[in-house]
């Protein structure tokens, strides 16, 4: 349950047009009691407990001027927050932390599910693999499967209401002279522009930036879609805009012409050379190798990752050194990384554990100092909300999709006595449905249940949190006139049972170089289940394809080795992913805490194995392959192992 709701005021700026067909946070929720229409509820931002889970202090810190004073005085610390944007805003507002610049790149309502490729690592115990290292590592060892990260599938009204709440929450934590950049595309951008006018005021609209890149579907029926839109608003009349820091070089020919006095320009040649020209609002920023995600060096394999150059321009233009920059849908951590590089402070928030881990590792490599927090909102039960939702469906015995039910219901359970029992599950991507309260149950009773098939006897309503259970039950008994029984069930208890830790077998000894921990074996049931499911799905697809394509020359797209087919053309055949007995290829990161046996994690020594098998030691890339060991100067007290899908297990040594 949220500890409290922090009020915020979504006042429409006077004179603004409003989108009238979407609901608002402030909406009046009406429920009927005979002829009377009852009152509304007005919710604020849900504030949950925050748990600090890790404090990252650079292992070889180049102490900046005044930094030790700053640490002692407990001044603002950079933050990574796992949780929803709206709850992060509740925290910031409660702590009176003001943000000078916000960049958000929220899901675009693009109708896509984003997945992450999970790479098996090189197994250090396979002797030949080490010996033959580089040449042989390509195909077989770079075996990968996919993990869902987040879904971007919304209906327009829900999306806009959700976005409106987020924008309003963000505005409430922006400094008076702050600015906001909202990154969108053609799916929903035009609607959000109207919302932003409503929230920030048309007079505070500064730019519609077109980020143009060379990628994306080419089309025969339309022009290729090769840009995203970024709306730039300030919070008031006064705002920062550092024109001098964002100039782009003039064409030397133009400067030469200005010097020769051949043409009239609004600035003289000297100024042209010094300040460059204003880049304008169409930004051509891409990399030849990886047109969207930024160059190979910065690519951290996060779907939807944006290039650092894009954020550099925004941060330089709209903030000064020492200011606080927030990205509340932070993804790969690009904003935090660029903010750190440009001597700004940062707040990164994301619902996905994968985002927090990717950003953490990226910032460790950049030598940043920050704290990691987990918002205790009951959603991080299984990596991220999308995977949690998927997992839930598989855990509720008998739950199946049912054509007779509309999309409000997750599906139904066929019961021998009760017949079809419809099941409601809250959308974990939308905080407003997580708490079961009177307005929600009222909606279920008056809007959803009347449309159920005749003869329905019972429905099951799952919740993450419940507001005043006894009042809710009283409400149900008084107002449920449908004759259908409502059974309430707690979702958390279902998931709590399935999160099992990975098993680690290790040996620790004191060696000449320090304390050496050798990993003997690693077993992850969670991953093995995932890989089994992947193998089954791929094999099934493969055999179906073979049936249909026996004589076809088309190439199979499944991963795996290639074999010659009868036509002389290469045909890919799926080779199931197999895990070795010791399972070491399932490990992504090992961290040793030599400071404390419990409480906030402090990584005194860490080793990450990148997808090509190379070791990143304390954030520094090496050309070494992992040898199944990690060595630290100080005696390790506990060890954390992160598997390749991001699940973490901790053992006290
Ligand atoms: C388009 S991606 C951001 C990519 C990022 N700009 C980058 O360059 O890596 C959107 C992110 O929003 C996160 N997300 C979705 N809903 C969220 C919410 N309610 N609060 C915070 N983060 C959310 C997703 O997990 C995802 O990482």
XYZ file of C-alpha atoms and ligand atoms in Angstrom, residues 83-86 103-108 114 149-151 154 162 166 302-307 311 327-335 349-352 355 362 429, ligand 1:
67
model
C 9.749 2.067 -9.705
C 7.133 4.065 -11.536
C 7.732 7.655 -12.584
C 4.747 8.846 -10.611
C 14.054 14.445 -20.365
C 11.541 11.657 -20.814
C 11.290 9.062 -23.497
C 8.280 7.188 -22.194
C 6.739 4.327 -24.142
C 5.221 5.853 -27.288
C 10.228 -4.627 -26.243
C 11.328 -5.888 -20.944
C 8.339 -3.699 -21.335
C 5.175 -3.481 -23.340
C -2.081 0.827 -24.878
C -1.541 7.960 -17.883
C 2.869 11.645 -15.303
C 19.017 -1.845 -24.624
C 16.125 -1.772 -27.081
C 15.113 1.888 -27.644
C 18.468 3.202 -26.392
C 19.110 6.758 -27.604
C 22.493 8.193 -28.559
C 21.247 14.070 -24.730
C 15.062 10.992 -16.674
C 12.037 9.269 -15.217
C 11.760 6.639 -17.972
C 15.483 6.166 -18.013
C 15.959 2.906 -19.966
C 19.639 2.374 -20.738
C 20.709 5.297 -18.564
C 21.792 7.552 -21.389
C 20.659 10.732 -19.608
C 13.992 6.127 -12.685
C 12.602 3.079 -14.469
C 10.174 0.262 -13.649
C 12.396 -2.438 -15.119
C 17.157 -0.751 -16.858
C 27.164 1.895 -17.304
C 1.986 -0.811 -15.871
C 11.679 4.152 -24.636
S 12.383 3.447 -23.199
C 13.552 4.656 -22.682
C 14.841 4.568 -23.450
C 15.881 5.559 -22.964
N 15.589 6.905 -23.362
C 17.243 5.181 -23.494
O 17.832 5.937 -24.276
O 17.740 4.112 -23.146
C 11.094 3.606 -22.029
C 11.421 3.095 -20.648
O 10.347 3.433 -19.784
C 10.230 2.412 -18.801
N 8.895 2.558 -18.208
C 7.693 2.148 -18.682
N 6.703 2.550 -17.868
C 7.287 3.252 -16.854
C 6.797 3.964 -15.707
N 5.509 4.042 -15.439
N 7.685 4.577 -14.901
C 9.021 4.515 -15.159
N 9.535 3.866 -16.223
C 8.685 3.260 -17.073
C 10.502 1.135 -19.558
O 10.939 0.105 -18.688
C 11.588 1.585 -20.532
O 12.876 1.311 -20.038
